[in-house]
Amino acid sequence: MRNIVAGLALVGLVAGPLAAQAQDTKFAQLAQELPTPNTYRSASGAPGHAYWQQRADYTIKVELDDQNQAITGSETITYTNNSPDVLSYVWVQLDQNIFEPNSMSNLTRTAELQKEMPLRAVEYMTREEFDGGFKIQKVSDRGGKALKYTINNTMMRIDLPSPLKPKQSVTFSIDWKHNINNQKTLGGRSGYEYFPEDDNYLYEMAQWFPRMAVYDDVNGWQHKQFLGSGEFALPFGDYKVSITVPADHVVAGTGVLQNPNQVLSDTHQKRWAQAAKSDKPVVIVTQEEAEKAEKSRAKNKKTWVFEADNVRDFAWASSRKFIWDAMNVKVGGKNVLAMSYYPKEGNPLWGQYSTEAVAHTLEVYSKHTIDYPYPVAISVHGPVGGMEYPMVSFNGYRPEPDGTYSDRTKYGLISVIIHEVGHNFFPMIINSDERQWTWMDEGLNTFMQYLAEQEWERNYPSRRGEPQDIVEYMKSAPNTMVPIMTNSESVLQFGNNAYGKPATALNILRETVMGRELFDYAFKEYAKRWAFKHPMPADFFRTMEDASGVDLDWFWRGWFYTTDHTDIAMTDVKWYTIDSQDPAFVNAQLREQQNKAPQTLSQQRNLNDIKKTRVELRPQLNDFYNNYDPLATTAEDEQAYRQFLGQLTPEQKEKLNSGLNFYEVSFENQGGLVMPLVVRMSYEDGSEEVVNIPAEIWRYNNDEITKVFITEKPVVSFELDPYLQTADTDLSDNAFPRQVAPSRFEIFKQERQRSNPMQRERATSQNNNGR
Ligand SMILES: [Zn+2]
């Protein structure tokens, strides 16, 4: 375009970058930010040819003490060293020790006191009184000989009798006990809930056994202390777990139940078999049966045996209060059993939605990542608000005692189930290091959760994913924010930083930067490459670029390594048309401008006040200039125009008469993030056009740029980011001419009603019936 118009009299068009200085810092390739690729992790983001990971296989026996809310366990771990290194000791995680009175978590918890404090907060602050933590009773080798061990807070080092060489395994056993925390008062990612109405307990058990720490090529041993936020880094292995509980309990666990005929009645086994063939939930233990079980106490015990292959952890739940339903889900030609376990307090919501939400999650996530590889997927309702384990998740949200619920509760329940079941993919299968990087599981999973929610119901009220929902966070004061690439235990504004921002970043990549086709392919490739392995951030960043052919270094740098935000302003628009130089046309245009020029106030008043001017009164004062028309076209003008036309080629003549409009639009980057420009032009005739300009437009100048838009029809308004794609924090400077956005006052006299719409509807219909 530049070459064609160069020969024409186009007034004032400046082509190319406004400022010539090279200022490409935001587009420089990530170098020192990323680790150097090696034989374990390749530059493409795939596992390298010498990639290795350790393995830990478990056989565990555990017994639940329902009288005292405690467990006693013993485990045998077979640890296989696939690394090229010789290991003289191994590290085991003792995450329960977070409940020890003098745990680092308890000692380093900061708090402020207020004049009024809820009882729950006080209970939580005095949780040191709970006698929690592992009581390790014995650590021994395969022959039963005691092994030397050292406990350092939530970590335990076991010294091996002889060094463990590459490709060798070592087997050792640990016996322990621990009290179970009351989750409702002490918090935690597991624990029990007590139901005073029927004097029963419901247990959600996790971090309940000493677990092998990860030893890898990046950190060596990952034995950073567990403080509560940075979750777990765990190796894969096979589990055989025997759980002994009161005989009237129903147990949910990671893996497949091995002895249904010993723990389930014939009726329950029959219903279980029906559920396995059903495409909608079938109730295996009914509410009636569960309510009956609540009222008695079994004297004897039963042992439930579960086996799970290739998992990184094991969780279970147990109660006589459990209702249990299940359905079959077909994933990639395989059958998976989606199941839910919940007390009557969860109904009516749980029976209607839980298992369907589990099934939905498996279907949507499998489409975008890998086919769900495990035989079961479970949602359990108890005290824990939301927590994930392989095949098992603990989920909150409960209707009111009267059976009604708010829409927040309904969608909160569906969302948390999608989220926690979704964690099977990130980090249970695509097994990132949660102790170090919360965003690698929470961010990726929250992004997938958003996709699954939108496939559950049109316009589903997703809390996170849409760019506009992260705007408030992105506007936060700088001292309340840290980059996404911050260790899990040091993240500020945890939910926004580790869940919302990375999820939104991925959504922006998918919708605006890369497009769905390139993004979906690359995201799936990441899942395929790192399924059942341990990916690091660089493996994700590199794979997304490697598989899509899109340079995203600028995006990772801005969104993951800084706290910059998007705030792009449209600061100016200049409008040019081609000066055709035809004197008749040019003069007519000038005359029109003259006629449109405003009359000054004095001119307007003088029109009335001065009845006659002197010249009007005395005609002899007129001369040539009183009748001269400077805008009349002369023969000389026409001659010059003909000469000019004679020099033009036919193509140039066509351009000259095209009537094109040239708009020079100025943009200013006020938030720091370089982002694509989505510009909507609205034309005089009511039609509109949207132009998507890649972020690379900022490569010469990261702060201010101009762009020329050429249109046939005159533009009446320009709008930046009209579909809210970029999380722009200030929309007031996104339109030209500026638009005034209306705001509304909300005026109310009374406190809002506390009841939910279902309760109000019920009350109204009862009143009507009474009349
Ligand atoms: Zn999560």
Coordinates of N, CA, C and O in Angstrom, one line a residue, residues 90-232:
V90 N 16.4 -42.1 51.5 CA 15.2 -41.7 50.8 C 14.4 -40.7 51.7 O 14.6 -40.8 52.9
W91 N 13.6 -39.8 51.1 CA 12.8 -38.9 51.8 C 11.3 -39.3 51.7 O 10.9 -39.6 50.6
V92 N 10.6 -39.2 52.8 CA 9.2 -39.6 52.9 C 8.5 -38.4 53.4 O 9.0 -37.7 54.3
Q93 N 7.3 -38.1 52.8 CA 6.5 -36.9 53.3 C 5.6 -37.4 54.5 O 4.9 -38.3 54.4
L94 N 5.6 -36.5 55.5 CA 4.7 -36.8 56.7 C 3.8 -35.6 56.8 O 3.9 -34.8 57.7
D95 N 2.9 -35.4 55.8 CA 2.1 -34.2 55.7 C 1.2 -34.0 56.9 O 0.8 -32.9 57.3
Q96 N 0.8 -35.1 57.6 CA -0.1 -35.0 58.8 C 0.6 -34.1 59.9 O -0.1 -33.5 60.7
N97 N 1.9 -34.0 59.8 CA 2.7 -33.3 60.8 C 2.4 -31.8 60.8 O 2.8 -31.1 61.7
I98 N 1.7 -31.4 59.8 CA 1.2 -30.0 59.8 C 0.3 -29.7 61.0 O 0.2 -28.6 61.5
F99 N -0.3 -30.8 61.6 CA -1.2 -30.7 62.7 C -0.4 -30.8 64.0 O -1.0 -30.7 65.1
E100 N 0.9 -31.0 64.0 CA 1.6 -31.1 65.2 C 1.7 -29.7 65.9 O 1.7 -28.7 65.2
P101 N 1.6 -29.7 67.2 CA 1.5 -28.3 67.9 C 2.6 -27.4 67.5 O 2.4 -26.2 67.3
N102 N 3.8 -27.9 67.3 CA 5.0 -27.0 66.9 C 5.3 -27.1 65.5 O 6.5 -26.9 65.1
S103 N 4.4 -27.4 64.6 CA 4.7 -27.5 63.2 C 5.1 -26.2 62.7 O 4.7 -25.1 63.2
M104 N 5.9 -26.2 61.6 CA 6.3 -24.9 61.0 C 5.1 -24.1 60.5 O 5.0 -22.9 60.6
S105 N 4.1 -24.9 60.1 CA 2.8 -24.2 59.6 C 2.2 -23.5 60.8 O 1.8 -22.3 60.7
N106 N 2.1 -24.1 62.0 CA 1.5 -23.5 63.1 C 2.3 -22.3 63.6 O 1.8 -21.2 63.9
L107 N 3.6 -22.5 63.6 CA 4.5 -21.4 64.2 C 4.6 -20.2 63.3 O 4.7 -19.1 63.7
T108 N 4.5 -20.4 62.0 CA 4.7 -19.3 61.1 C 3.4 -18.7 60.6 O 3.4 -17.8 59.7
R109 N 2.2 -19.1 61.2 CA 1.0 -18.6 60.7 C 0.8 -17.2 61.3 O 1.0 -16.9 62.5
T110 N 0.7 -16.2 60.4 CA 0.5 -14.8 60.9 C -1.0 -14.6 61.1 O -1.8 -15.2 60.4
A111 N -1.4 -13.7 62.0 CA -2.8 -13.4 62.3 C -2.9 -12.1 62.9 O -2.0 -11.6 63.5
E112 N -4.1 -11.6 62.9 CA -4.4 -10.3 63.6 C -5.7 -10.6 64.4 O -6.5 -11.4 64.1
L113 N -5.7 -9.9 65.6 CA -6.9 -10.0 66.4 C -7.8 -8.9 66.2 O -7.4 -7.8 65.9
Q114 N -9.1 -9.2 66.4 CA -10.1 -8.2 66.2 C -11.0 -8.2 67.5 O -11.0 -9.2 68.2
K115 N -11.7 -7.1 67.7 CA -12.5 -7.0 69.0 C -13.6 -8.1 68.9 O -14.0 -8.6 70.0
E116 N -14.2 -8.3 67.8 CA -15.2 -9.4 67.6 C -14.6 -10.5 66.7 O -14.2 -10.2 65.6
M117 N -14.7 -11.7 67.2 CA -14.2 -12.8 66.4 C -15.1 -14.0 66.5 O -15.6 -14.3 67.5
P118 N -15.4 -14.6 65.3 CA -16.3 -15.8 65.3 C -15.6 -16.9 66.1 O -14.4 -17.1 66.1
L119 N -16.4 -17.8 66.7 CA -15.9 -18.9 67.5 C -15.1 -19.8 66.6 O -14.0 -20.3 67.1
R120 N -15.4 -19.9 65.3 CA -14.7 -20.8 64.5 C -13.2 -20.3 64.3 O -12.3 -21.1 64.3
A121 N -13.1 -19.0 64.2 CA -11.7 -18.4 64.1 C -10.9 -18.7 65.3 O -9.7 -19.0 65.2
V122 N -11.6 -18.6 66.5 CA -10.8 -18.9 67.7 C -10.5 -20.4 67.8 O -9.3 -20.7 68.2
E123 N -11.4 -21.2 67.4 CA -11.1 -22.7 67.4 C -9.9 -23.0 66.5 O -9.0 -23.7 66.8
Y124 N -9.9 -22.3 65.4 CA -8.8 -22.5 64.4 C -7.5 -22.0 65.0 O -6.5 -22.6 64.8
M125 N -7.5 -20.8 65.7 CA -6.3 -20.3 66.2 C -5.7 -21.1 67.3 O -4.5 -21.1 67.5
T126 N -6.6 -21.9 68.0 CA -6.1 -22.7 69.1 C -5.9 -24.1 68.6 O -6.0 -25.1 69.5
R127 N -5.7 -24.3 67.3 CA -5.7 -25.7 66.9 C -4.4 -26.5 67.3 O -4.3 -27.7 67.2
E128 N -3.4 -25.7 67.9 CA -2.3 -26.4 68.5 C -2.7 -27.4 69.6 O -1.9 -28.3 69.9
E129 N -3.9 -27.2 70.1 CA -4.3 -28.1 71.2 C -4.6 -29.5 70.7 O -4.6 -30.5 71.4
F130 N -4.9 -29.6 69.4 CA -5.2 -30.9 68.8 C -3.9 -31.8 68.7 O -2.9 -31.3 68.3
D131 N -4.0 -33.0 69.2 CA -2.8 -33.9 69.2 C -2.7 -34.6 67.9 O -3.0 -35.7 67.7
G132 N -2.3 -33.8 66.9 CA -2.2 -34.3 65.5 C -0.8 -34.7 65.1 O 0.1 -34.6 65.9
G133 N -0.7 -35.1 63.9 CA 0.6 -35.5 63.3 C 0.8 -37.0 63.4 O 0.2 -37.7 64.2
F134 N 1.7 -37.5 62.6 CA 2.0 -38.9 62.6 C 2.8 -39.3 63.9 O 3.7 -38.6 64.3
K135 N 2.3 -40.4 64.4 CA 3.1 -41.1 65.5 C 3.8 -42.3 64.8 O 3.1 -43.3 64.6
I136 N 5.0 -42.1 64.4 CA 5.7 -43.1 63.7 C 6.2 -44.2 64.7 O 6.8 -43.8 65.7
Q137 N 5.7 -45.4 64.5 CA 6.0 -46.4 65.5 C 7.2 -47.3 65.1 O 7.9 -47.8 66.0
K138 N 7.4 -47.5 63.8 CA 8.5 -48.4 63.4 C 8.8 -48.1 62.0 O 7.9 -47.9 61.1
V139 N 10.1 -48.1 61.7 CA 10.5 -48.1 60.3 C 11.5 -49.3 60.1 O 12.5 -49.3 60.9
S140 N 11.2 -50.2 59.2 CA 12.1 -51.4 59.2 C 12.3 -51.8 57.8 O 11.6 -51.5 56.9
D141 N 13.4 -52.6 57.6 CA 13.7 -53.1 56.3 C 12.8 -54.4 56.0 O 12.0 -54.8 56.8
R142 N 13.1 -55.0 54.8 CA 12.3 -56.1 54.4 C 12.3 -57.2 55.4 O 11.3 -57.9 55.6
G143 N 13.4 -57.4 56.1 CA 13.5 -58.5 57.1 C 13.0 -58.1 58.5 O 13.1 -58.9 59.4
G144 N 12.5 -56.9 58.6 CA 11.9 -56.5 59.9 C 13.0 -55.8 60.8 O 12.7 -55.4 61.9
K145 N 14.2 -55.6 60.3 CA 15.2 -54.9 61.0 C 15.0 -53.4 61.0 O 14.7 -52.8 60.0
A146 N 15.1 -52.8 62.2 CA 14.8 -51.3 62.2 C 15.8 -50.5 61.4 O 17.0 -50.8 61.3
L147 N 15.2 -49.5 60.7 CA 16.1 -48.6 59.9 C 16.1 -47.2 60.6 O 15.2 -46.8 61.3
K148 N 17.3 -46.6 60.5 CA 17.5 -45.3 61.1 C 16.7 -44.2 60.3 O 16.7 -44.2 59.1
Y149 N 15.9 -43.4 61.1 CA 15.2 -42.3 60.4 C 15.3 -41.1 61.2 O 15.5 -41.1 62.4
T150 N 15.1 -40.0 60.4 CA 15.2 -38.6 61.1 C 14.0 -37.8 60.6 O 13.8 -37.7 59.4
I151 N 13.2 -37.3 61.5 CA 12.1 -36.5 61.1 C 12.4 -35.0 61.2 O 12.9 -34.5 62.2
N152 N 12.2 -34.3 60.1 CA 12.4 -32.9 60.0 C 11.0 -32.3 59.6 O 10.7 -32.2 58.5
N153 N 10.3 -31.9 60.7 CA 8.9 -31.3 60.4 C 8.1 -32.3 59.6 O 7.8 -33.4 60.1
T154 N 7.7 -31.9 58.4 CA 6.8 -32.7 57.6 C 7.6 -33.7 56.7 O 7.0 -34.2 55.7
M155 N 8.9 -33.8 56.9 CA 9.7 -34.7 56.1 C 10.4 -35.7 56.9 O 10.8 -35.4 58.1
M156 N 10.6 -36.9 56.4 CA 11.4 -37.9 57.1 C 12.4 -38.5 56.2 O 12.1 -39.0 55.1
R157 N 13.7 -38.5 56.7 CA 14.7 -39.2 55.9 C 15.0 -40.6 56.5 O 15.1 -40.7 57.7
I158 N 15.0 -41.5 55.6 CA 15.3 -42.9 56.0 C 16.6 -43.3 55.5 O 16.8 -43.2 54.2
D159 N 17.6 -43.6 56.3 CA 18.9 -44.0 55.9 C 18.9 -45.4 55.4 O 18.5 -46.3 56.2
L160 N 19.3 -45.7 54.2 CA 19.3 -47.0 53.7 C 20.5 -47.8 54.2 O 21.6 -47.3 54.3
P161 N 20.3 -49.1 54.5 CA 21.4 -49.9 55.0 C 22.5 -50.0 54.0 O 23.7 -50.1 54.3
S162 N 22.2 -50.0 52.7 CA 23.3 -50.0 51.6 C 22.8 -49.1 50.5 O 21.6 -49.0 50.3
P163 N 23.7 -48.4 49.8 CA 23.3 -47.4 48.8 C 22.4 -48.1 47.7 O 22.6 -49.2 47.3
L164 N 21.4 -47.3 47.3 CA 20.5 -47.8 46.3 C 21.0 -47.4 44.9 O 21.0 -46.2 44.6
K165 N 21.4 -48.4 44.1 CA 22.1 -48.1 42.8 C 21.0 -47.9 41.8 O 19.8 -48.3 42.0
P166 N 21.3 -47.3 40.6 CA 20.4 -47.2 39.5 C 19.8 -48.5 39.1 O 20.5 -49.6 39.2
K167 N 18.5 -48.5 38.8 CA 17.8 -49.7 38.4 C 17.5 -50.7 39.5 O 17.1 -51.8 39.3
Q168 N 17.8 -50.3 40.8 CA 17.6 -51.2 41.9 C 16.4 -50.7 42.7 O 16.0 -49.6 42.6
S169 N 15.8 -51.7 43.4 CA 14.7 -51.3 44.3 C 15.0 -51.6 45.7 O 15.9 -52.4 46.0
V170 N 14.3 -50.9 46.6 CA 14.5 -51.2 48.0 C 13.1 -51.3 48.6 O 12.2 -50.5 48.2
T171 N 12.9 -52.2 49.5 CA 11.6 -52.3 50.2 C 11.7 -52.1 51.7 O 12.7 -52.6 52.3
F172 N 10.8 -51.3 52.2 CA 10.8 -51.0 53.6 C 9.4 -50.8 54.1 O 8.5 -50.6 53.3
S173 N 9.3 -50.8 55.5 CA 7.9 -50.7 56.0 C 7.9 -49.7 57.1 O 8.9 -49.4 57.7
I174 N 6.7 -49.1 57.2 CA 6.5 -48.0 58.2 C 5.2 -48.4 58.9 O 4.2 -48.7 58.3
D175 N 5.2 -48.3 60.3 CA 4.0 -48.4 61.1 C 3.7 -47.1 61.7 O 4.6 -46.4 62.2
W176 N 2.4 -46.7 61.7 CA 2.1 -45.4 62.3 C 0.7 -45.4 62.9 O -0.1 -46.3 62.7
K177 N 0.4 -44.3 63.6 CA -0.9 -44.0 64.1 C -1.1 -42.5 63.9 O -0.1 -41.7 63.9
H178 N -2.3 -42.1 63.7 CA -2.6 -40.6 63.9 C -4.0 -40.3 64.2 O -4.9 -41.1 63.8
N179 N -4.2 -39.3 65.0 CA -5.6 -38.8 65.3 C -6.1 -38.1 64.0 O -5.3 -37.4 63.3
I180 N -7.4 -38.1 63.8 CA -8.0 -37.5 62.7 C -8.5 -36.1 63.1 O -9.1 -36.0 64.2
N181 N -8.2 -35.1 62.3 CA -8.6 -33.7 62.6 C -10.1 -33.6 62.4 O -10.7 -34.1 61.4
N182 N -10.7 -32.8 63.2 CA -12.1 -32.3 62.9 C -12.0 -31.2 61.9 O -11.6 -30.1 62.1
Q183 N -12.4 -31.6 60.6 CA -12.2 -30.7 59.5 C -13.0 -29.4 59.7 O -12.5 -28.3 59.3
K184 N -14.1 -29.5 60.3 CA -15.0 -28.3 60.5 C -14.4 -27.3 61.4 O -14.7 -26.1 61.2
T185 N -13.6 -27.7 62.3 CA -13.0 -26.7 63.3 C -11.5 -26.4 63.0 O -11.0 -25.3 63.1
L186 N -10.8 -27.5 62.6 CA -9.3 -27.3 62.4 C -8.9 -27.1 61.0 O -7.8 -26.8 60.7
G187 N -9.8 -27.3 60.0 CA -9.5 -27.1 58.6 C -8.7 -28.3 58.2 O -8.6 -29.3 58.8
G188 N -8.1 -28.1 57.0 CA -7.2 -29.2 56.4 C -7.9 -29.8 55.2 O -9.0 -29.5 54.9
R189 N -7.1 -30.5 54.5 CA -7.5 -31.1 53.2 C -8.2 -32.4 53.3 O -8.6 -33.1 52.4
S190 N -8.4 -32.9 54.6 CA -9.1 -34.1 54.9 C -9.5 -34.0 56.3 O -9.3 -32.9 57.0
G191 N -10.2 -35.0 56.9 CA -10.6 -35.0 58.2 C -12.0 -35.5 58.4 O -12.6 -36.1 57.4
Y192 N -12.6 -35.4 59.6 CA -13.9 -35.9 59.8 C -14.9 -34.8 60.0 O -14.6 -33.7 60.4
E193 N -16.2 -35.1 59.8 CA -17.3 -34.3 60.2 C -18.2 -35.1 61.2 O -18.5 -36.2 60.9
Y194 N -18.6 -34.4 62.3 CA -19.5 -35.0 63.2 C -20.9 -34.5 63.0 O -21.1 -33.2 62.8
F195 N -21.9 -35.4 62.9 CA -23.3 -35.0 62.7 C -24.0 -35.2 64.1 O -24.4 -36.3 64.4
P196 N -24.2 -34.1 64.9 CA -24.8 -34.3 66.2 C -26.3 -34.9 66.1 O -26.7 -35.6 67.0
E197 N -27.0 -34.6 65.1 CA -28.4 -35.0 65.0 C -28.5 -36.5 65.1 O -29.4 -37.1 65.8
D198 N -27.6 -37.2 64.5 CA -27.7 -38.7 64.5 C -26.4 -39.3 65.1 O -26.2 -40.5 65.1
D199 N -25.6 -38.5 65.7 CA -24.4 -39.0 66.4 C -23.5 -39.9 65.6 O -23.1 -40.9 65.9
N200 N -23.2 -39.4 64.3 CA -22.4 -40.2 63.4 C -21.2 -39.3 62.9 O -21.3 -38.1 62.9
Y201 N -20.2 -40.1 62.4 CA -19.0 -39.4 61.8 C -19.0 -39.8 60.4 O -19.4 -40.9 59.9
L202 N -18.4 -38.9 59.6 CA -18.1 -39.1 58.2 C -16.6 -38.7 58.0 O -16.2 -37.6 58.4
Y203 N -15.8 -39.7 57.4 CA -14.4 -39.5 57.3 C -14.0 -39.3 55.9 O -14.4 -40.1 55.0
E204 N -13.2 -38.3 55.6 CA -12.5 -38.1 54.3 C -11.0 -38.2 54.6 O -10.5 -37.3 55.2
M205 N -10.4 -39.2 54.1 CA -9.0 -39.5 54.5 C -8.0 -39.3 53.4 O -8.1 -39.9 52.3
A206 N -7.1 -38.4 53.7 CA -6.0 -38.1 52.7 C -4.8 -37.6 53.4 O -4.9 -37.2 54.6
Q207 N -3.6 -37.7 52.8 CA -2.3 -37.5 53.5 C -2.3 -38.4 54.8 O -1.7 -37.9 55.8
W208 N -2.9 -39.5 54.7 CA -3.1 -40.4 55.9 C -2.0 -41.4 56.0 O -2.0 -42.1 57.0
F209 N -1.1 -41.5 55.1 CA 0.0 -42.5 55.2 C 1.3 -41.8 54.8 O 1.3 -40.8 54.0
P210 N 2.4 -42.2 55.3 CA 3.7 -41.6 54.9 C 3.9 -41.9 53.4 O 3.8 -43.1 53.0
R211 N 4.2 -40.9 52.6 CA 4.2 -41.0 51.2 C 5.6 -40.6 50.7 O 6.2 -39.7 51.2
M212 N 6.1 -41.4 49.7 CA 7.4 -41.1 49.1 C 7.4 -39.7 48.5 O 6.5 -39.3 47.8
A213 N 8.5 -39.0 48.7 CA 8.7 -37.7 48.1 C 9.3 -38.0 46.6 O 9.7 -39.1 46.3
V214 N 9.2 -36.9 45.8 CA 9.7 -37.1 44.4 C 11.2 -36.8 44.4 O 11.7 -35.8 45.1
Y215 N 12.0 -37.6 43.7 CA 13.4 -37.4 43.4 C 13.4 -37.2 41.9 O 13.0 -38.1 41.2
D216 N 13.8 -36.0 41.4 CA 13.8 -35.9 39.9 C 15.1 -35.1 39.4 O 15.9 -34.8 40.2
D217 N 15.1 -34.9 38.1 CA 16.3 -34.3 37.5 C 16.4 -32.8 37.7 O 17.3 -32.2 37.3
V218 N 15.3 -32.2 38.2 CA 15.3 -30.8 38.4 C 15.6 -30.3 39.8 O 16.4 -29.4 40.0
N219 N 15.0 -31.0 40.8 CA 15.2 -30.6 42.2 C 16.0 -31.6 43.0 O 16.3 -31.3 44.2
G220 N 16.4 -32.7 42.5 CA 16.8 -33.8 43.4 C 15.6 -34.2 44.2 O 14.5 -34.4 43.7
W221 N 15.8 -34.3 45.5 CA 14.7 -34.6 46.4 C 13.8 -33.3 46.5 O 14.3 -32.3 46.8
Q222 N 12.5 -33.5 46.2 CA 11.6 -32.3 46.5 C 11.1 -32.5 48.0 O 10.2 -33.2 48.2
H223 N 11.9 -31.9 48.9 CA 11.5 -32.0 50.3 C 11.3 -30.7 50.9 O 11.6 -30.5 52.1
K224 N 10.8 -29.7 50.1 CA 10.4 -28.5 50.7 C 9.3 -28.7 51.7 O 8.4 -29.5 51.4
Q225 N 9.3 -28.1 52.9 CA 8.3 -28.3 53.9 C 6.9 -28.1 53.4 O 6.7 -27.1 52.7
F226 N 6.0 -28.8 53.9 CA 4.6 -28.6 53.7 C 4.1 -27.6 54.7 O 4.0 -27.8 55.9
L227 N 3.7 -26.4 54.2 CA 3.1 -25.4 55.1 C 1.6 -25.2 54.9 O 1.0 -24.5 55.7
G228 N 1.0 -25.9 54.0 CA -0.4 -25.8 53.8 C -0.9 -25.4 52.5 O -2.0 -25.9 52.0
S229 N -0.1 -24.6 51.8 CA -0.6 -24.1 50.4 C 0.0 -25.0 49.3 O -0.7 -25.4 48.4
G230 N 1.3 -25.1 49.3 CA 2.0 -25.9 48.3 C 1.6 -27.4 48.5 O 1.9 -28.0 49.5
E231 N 0.9 -27.9 47.5 CA 0.4 -29.3 47.8 C 1.5 -30.3 47.5 O 2.6 -30.1 48.0
F232 N 1.3 -31.3 46.8 CA 2.1 -32.5 46.9 C 2.9 -32.8 45.6 O 2.4 -32.5 44.5

